[in-house]
Amino acid sequence: NAGVTQTPKFQVLKTGQSMTLQCAQDMNHNSMYWYRQDPGMGLRLIYYSASEGTTDKGEVPNGYNVSRLNKREFSLRLESAAPSQTSVYFCASTRDRARTEAFFGQGTRLTVV
Amino acid sequence: QQQVKQSPQSLIVQKGGIPIINCAYENTAFDYFPWYQQFPGKGPALLIAIRPDVSEKKEGRFTISFNKSAKQFSLHIMDSQPGDSATYFCAASMGNQFYFGTGTSLTVIP
């Protein structure tokens, strides 16, 4: 099993450009998450989807939008990228909300210049 | 504010030593406390987890100690090896959200 797959792995954007980060899981999990990881700040939740058809804001949602396309796929969109969005982005999934093991993708390293 | 406070930020031990990483929380509604291990360029992976109805859990060389009254929990790595060099994150969760600590970078010197 592939687990959680993120694309792309690396991306450089110019300020103001838009892009979508893709995430897919093949474990039939109900819940999916997007985090950003910055040095010294741990993992901060951007958005999550507790189940198919629902999405909710996390700790740092400003500048982002998400779509839970189906049970497998959860995408993150930056409409107008800013240098402050330079980070490593991780997608994760769990079988049952935040009460069970979270499986993470390999991450997307995004640089906004 | 940081829901889960983790210390130290970095730790260097000799092979065979016992590094200890500490975490503290305030919200007594948290009901699941996992530890994640992350190697450079990889996503975090679950190492060990505990629920608040037990005070200790051991899996191989890794042990979680949990003190519900003090609202603290810690990770102990017995007989540490160079391959344990990684970043470790504690977390606490309730409902739909995990809250992660800021991470501890562990280096085990051969």
CSV table of C-alpha atoms in Angstrom, one decimal:
chain,number,residue,atom,x,y,z
A,1,ASN,CA,0.0,0.0,0.0
A,2,ALA,CA,1.2,3.5,-0.8
A,3,GLY,CA,-0.4,5.0,2.3
A,4,VAL,CA,-0.6,8.8,1.9
A,5,THR,CA,0.7,10.3,-1.3
A,6,GLN,CA,1.4,14.0,-1.8
A,7,THR,CA,2.3,15.8,-5.0
A,8,PRO,CA,4.4,17.7,-5.8
A,9,LYS,CA,7.4,17.0,-3.5
A,10,PHE,CA,9.0,20.4,-4.3
A,11,GLN,CA,7.7,23.7,-5.7
A,12,VAL,CA,8.9,27.2,-6.2
A,13,LEU,CA,6.3,29.9,-6.7
A,14,LYS,CA,6.5,33.6,-7.3
A,15,THR,CA,4.6,35.9,-5.0
A,16,GLY,CA,1.0,36.1,-6.1
A,17,GLN,CA,0.9,32.8,-8.0
A,18,SER,CA,-1.5,30.1,-7.2
A,19,MET,CA,-1.2,26.4,-6.8
A,20,THR,CA,-2.9,23.3,-5.5
A,21,LEU,CA,-1.2,20.7,-3.4
A,22,GLN,CA,-2.7,17.2,-3.9
A,23,CYS,CA,-3.1,14.5,-1.3
A,24,ALA,CA,-4.5,11.0,-1.7
A,25,GLN,CA,-4.8,8.1,0.8
A,26,ASP,CA,-5.5,4.5,0.0
A,27,MET,CA,-6.3,3.3,3.5
A,28,ASN,CA,-10.1,4.0,3.4
A,29,HIS,CA,-9.6,6.6,6.2
A,30,ASN,CA,-12.4,8.9,7.1
A,31,SER,CA,-10.4,12.0,8.3
A,32,MET,CA,-7.8,14.0,6.5
A,33,TYR,CA,-5.6,16.9,7.6
A,34,TRP,CA,-3.2,19.5,6.2
A,35,TYR,CA,-0.3,20.8,8.3
A,36,ARG,CA,2.5,23.1,7.8
A,37,GLN,CA,5.9,22.6,9.5
A,38,ASP,CA,8.2,25.5,10.2
A,39,PRO,CA,11.4,25.5,12.2
A,40,GLY,CA,10.9,25.7,15.9
A,41,MET,CA,7.1,25.7,15.5
A,42,GLY,CA,6.2,22.1,15.2
A,43,LEU,CA,3.2,21.0,13.1
A,44,ARG,CA,0.4,23.5,12.8
A,45,LEU,CA,-3.0,22.5,11.5
A,46,ILE,CA,-4.3,24.5,8.5
A,47,TYR,CA,-7.5,22.7,7.7
A,48,TYR,CA,-9.0,19.3,8.3
A,49,SER,CA,-11.8,17.1,7.0
A,50,ALA,CA,-13.4,14.9,9.7
A,51,SER,CA,-15.3,13.0,7.1
A,52,GLU,CA,-16.2,13.1,3.4
A,53,GLY,CA,-18.2,16.2,2.6
A,54,THR,CA,-17.0,18.3,5.6
A,55,THR,CA,-14.1,20.6,6.1
A,56,ASP,CA,-13.1,22.9,9.0
A,57,LYS,CA,-10.5,25.5,9.8
A,58,GLY,CA,-7.5,24.7,11.9
A,59,GLU,CA,-5.0,26.9,13.7
A,60,VAL,CA,-3.6,28.8,10.6
A,61,PRO,CA,-6.2,28.8,7.8
A,62,ASN,CA,-5.6,32.3,6.4
A,63,GLY,CA,-4.5,32.3,2.8
A,64,TYR,CA,-5.6,28.7,2.1
A,65,ASN,CA,-8.6,26.8,0.9
A,66,VAL,CA,-9.3,23.1,0.8
A,67,SER,CA,-11.5,20.6,-1.1
A,68,ARG,CA,-12.4,17.1,0.0
A,69,LEU,CA,-12.9,15.8,-3.5
A,70,ASN,CA,-14.0,12.3,-2.3
A,71,LYS,CA,-13.0,9.9,0.5
A,72,ARG,CA,-9.5,9.4,-0.9
A,73,GLU,CA,-8.5,12.9,-1.9
A,74,PHE,CA,-8.0,16.2,0.0
A,75,SER,CA,-6.4,19.2,-1.8
A,76,LEU,CA,-4.9,22.4,-0.4
A,77,ARG,CA,-5.0,25.6,-2.5
A,78,LEU,CA,-3.0,28.7,-2.2
A,79,GLU,CA,-4.8,31.4,-4.2
A,80,SER,CA,-2.2,34.1,-4.0
A,81,ALA,CA,1.1,32.8,-2.6
A,82,ALA,CA,3.1,35.0,-0.1
A,83,PRO,CA,6.6,34.5,1.2
A,84,SER,CA,5.1,33.8,4.6
A,85,GLN,CA,3.7,30.6,3.1
A,86,THR,CA,7.2,29.2,2.5
A,87,SER,CA,7.1,26.0,4.5
A,88,VAL,CA,6.9,22.2,4.4
A,89,TYR,CA,3.4,21.0,4.0
A,90,PHE,CA,2.2,17.6,5.2
A,91,CYS,CA,-1.0,15.8,4.5
A,92,ALA,CA,-2.2,13.2,7.0
A,93,SER,CA,-5.1,10.8,7.5
A,94,THR,CA,-6.7,8.9,10.3
A,95,ARG,CA,-9.3,6.1,10.5
A,96,ASP,CA,-11.3,7.9,13.2
A,97,ARG,CA,-10.8,11.6,13.7
A,98,ALA,CA,-7.9,12.4,16.1
A,99,ARG,CA,-8.4,9.4,18.3
A,100,THR,CA,-6.2,7.0,16.3
A,101,GLU,CA,-2.8,6.9,14.5
A,102,ALA,CA,-2.2,9.6,12.0
A,103,PHE,CA,-0.4,8.6,8.8
A,104,PHE,CA,1.6,11.3,7.1
A,105,GLY,CA,2.7,11.8,3.5
A,106,GLN,CA,6.3,12.6,2.6
A,107,GLY,CA,5.7,16.4,2.5
A,108,THR,CA,5.8,19.2,-0.1
A,109,ARG,CA,8.6,21.7,0.3
A,110,LEU,CA,7.2,25.0,-1.0
A,111,THR,CA,9.3,28.1,-1.5
A,112,VAL,CA,7.6,31.4,-2.3
A,113,VAL,CA,10.0,34.1,-3.7
B,1,GLN,CA,-1.1,29.8,22.5
B,2,GLN,CA,0.8,26.5,22.5
B,3,GLN,CA,-1.5,23.8,23.7
B,4,VAL,CA,1.4,21.3,24.2
B,5,LYS,CA,4.7,22.5,25.5
B,6,GLN,CA,7.8,20.3,24.7
B,7,SER,CA,11.3,20.4,26.0
B,8,PRO,CA,14.2,20.3,25.4
B,9,GLN,CA,14.5,21.8,21.9
B,10,SER,CA,17.6,19.7,21.3
B,11,LEU,CA,19.4,16.8,23.0
B,12,ILE,CA,22.7,15.1,22.4
B,13,VAL,CA,23.5,11.8,24.1
B,14,GLN,CA,26.1,9.1,23.8
B,15,LYS,CA,25.2,5.7,22.4
B,16,GLY,CA,23.6,3.7,25.2
B,17,GLY,CA,22.3,6.7,27.1
B,18,ILE,CA,18.7,7.3,28.0
B,19,PRO,CA,17.4,10.6,26.5
B,20,ILE,CA,14.2,11.9,28.1
B,21,ILE,CA,11.8,14.3,26.3
B,22,ASN,CA,9.1,16.0,28.3
B,23,CYS,CA,5.7,17.5,27.4
B,24,ALA,CA,3.1,19.3,29.3
B,25,TYR,CA,-0.5,20.2,28.6
B,26,GLU,CA,-3.3,22.2,30.2
B,27,ASN,CA,-6.5,20.9,28.6
B,28,THR,CA,-7.9,18.0,30.7
B,29,ALA,CA,-10.2,17.0,27.8
B,30,PHE,CA,-7.2,15.6,25.8
B,31,ASP,CA,-7.7,11.8,25.6
B,32,TYR,CA,-4.9,10.5,23.3
B,33,PHE,CA,-1.2,11.2,23.6
B,34,PRO,CA,1.0,10.0,20.7
B,35,TRP,CA,4.7,10.5,20.0
B,36,TYR,CA,5.9,10.8,16.5
B,37,GLN,CA,9.4,10.3,15.1
B,38,GLN,CA,10.6,12.2,12.0
B,39,PHE,CA,13.7,11.6,9.9
B,40,PRO,CA,15.0,14.4,7.6
B,41,GLY,CA,13.1,14.6,4.4
B,42,LYS,CA,10.3,12.3,5.7
B,43,GLY,CA,6.9,12.7,7.2
B,44,PRO,CA,6.4,12.0,10.9
B,45,ALA,CA,5.6,8.4,11.8
B,46,LEU,CA,3.9,7.1,15.0
B,47,LEU,CA,6.3,5.8,17.5
B,48,ILE,CA,4.2,5.0,20.5
B,49,ALA,CA,0.9,6.4,22.1
B,50,ILE,CA,-0.9,6.3,25.4
B,51,ARG,CA,-4.4,7.0,26.7
B,52,PRO,CA,-4.9,8.8,30.0
B,53,ASP,CA,-6.2,5.7,31.9
B,54,VAL,CA,-2.6,4.2,32.1
B,55,SER,CA,0.5,5.6,33.7
B,56,GLU,CA,3.1,3.9,31.5
B,57,LYS,CA,3.4,2.2,28.2
B,58,LYS,CA,6.5,0.4,26.9
B,59,GLU,CA,7.2,-0.7,23.3
B,60,GLY,CA,10.6,-2.1,22.8
B,61,ARG,CA,13.2,0.5,23.8
B,62,PHE,CA,10.6,3.3,24.0
B,63,THR,CA,8.6,4.1,27.1
B,64,ILE,CA,5.9,6.8,27.7
B,65,SER,CA,5.4,7.9,31.3
B,66,PHE,CA,2.1,9.7,31.9
B,67,ASN,CA,1.3,11.8,35.0
B,68,LYS,CA,-2.4,12.8,34.8
B,69,SER,CA,-2.4,14.9,37.9
B,70,ALA,CA,0.6,16.9,36.8
B,71,LYS,CA,-0.6,17.0,33.2
B,72,GLN,CA,2.8,15.9,32.0
B,73,PHE,CA,4.0,13.0,29.9
B,74,SER,CA,7.5,12.0,28.7
B,75,LEU,CA,9.3,9.7,26.3
B,76,HIS,CA,12.3,7.7,27.4
B,77,ILE,CA,14.5,5.9,24.9
B,78,MET,CA,16.5,3.0,26.5
B,79,ASP,CA,19.9,2.0,25.2
B,80,SER,CA,19.8,4.8,22.5
B,81,GLN,CA,21.4,4.1,19.2
B,82,PRO,CA,22.7,6.4,16.4
B,83,GLY,CA,19.8,5.3,14.3
B,84,ASP,CA,17.5,7.0,16.9
B,85,SER,CA,18.8,10.4,15.8
B,86,ALA,CA,15.7,12.2,14.6
B,87,THR,CA,13.2,14.8,15.6
B,88,TYR,CA,10.5,13.7,18.1
B,89,PHE,CA,7.1,15.3,18.5
B,90,CYS,CA,4.7,14.8,21.3
B,91,ALA,CA,1.0,15.5,20.7
B,92,ALA,CA,-2.3,15.6,22.5
B,93,SER,CA,-5.7,15.2,20.9
B,94,MET,CA,-9.4,15.4,21.4
B,95,GLY,CA,-12.2,15.2,18.9
B,96,ASN,CA,-11.0,16.1,15.5
B,97,GLN,CA,-7.7,17.8,16.2
B,98,PHE,CA,-4.1,16.9,17.2
B,99,TYR,CA,-2.0,19.5,18.9
B,100,PHE,CA,1.7,19.0,18.4
B,101,GLY,CA,4.7,20.1,20.5
B,102,THR,CA,7.4,22.1,18.9
B,103,GLY,CA,9.7,19.1,18.5
B,104,THR,CA,13.0,17.8,20.0
B,105,SER,CA,16.0,17.2,17.8
B,106,LEU,CA,17.9,14.2,19.2
B,107,THR,CA,21.4,13.3,18.2
B,108,VAL,CA,22.9,10.0,19.5
B,109,ILE,CA,26.7,10.0,19.2
B,110,PRO,CA,28.4,6.7,18.4
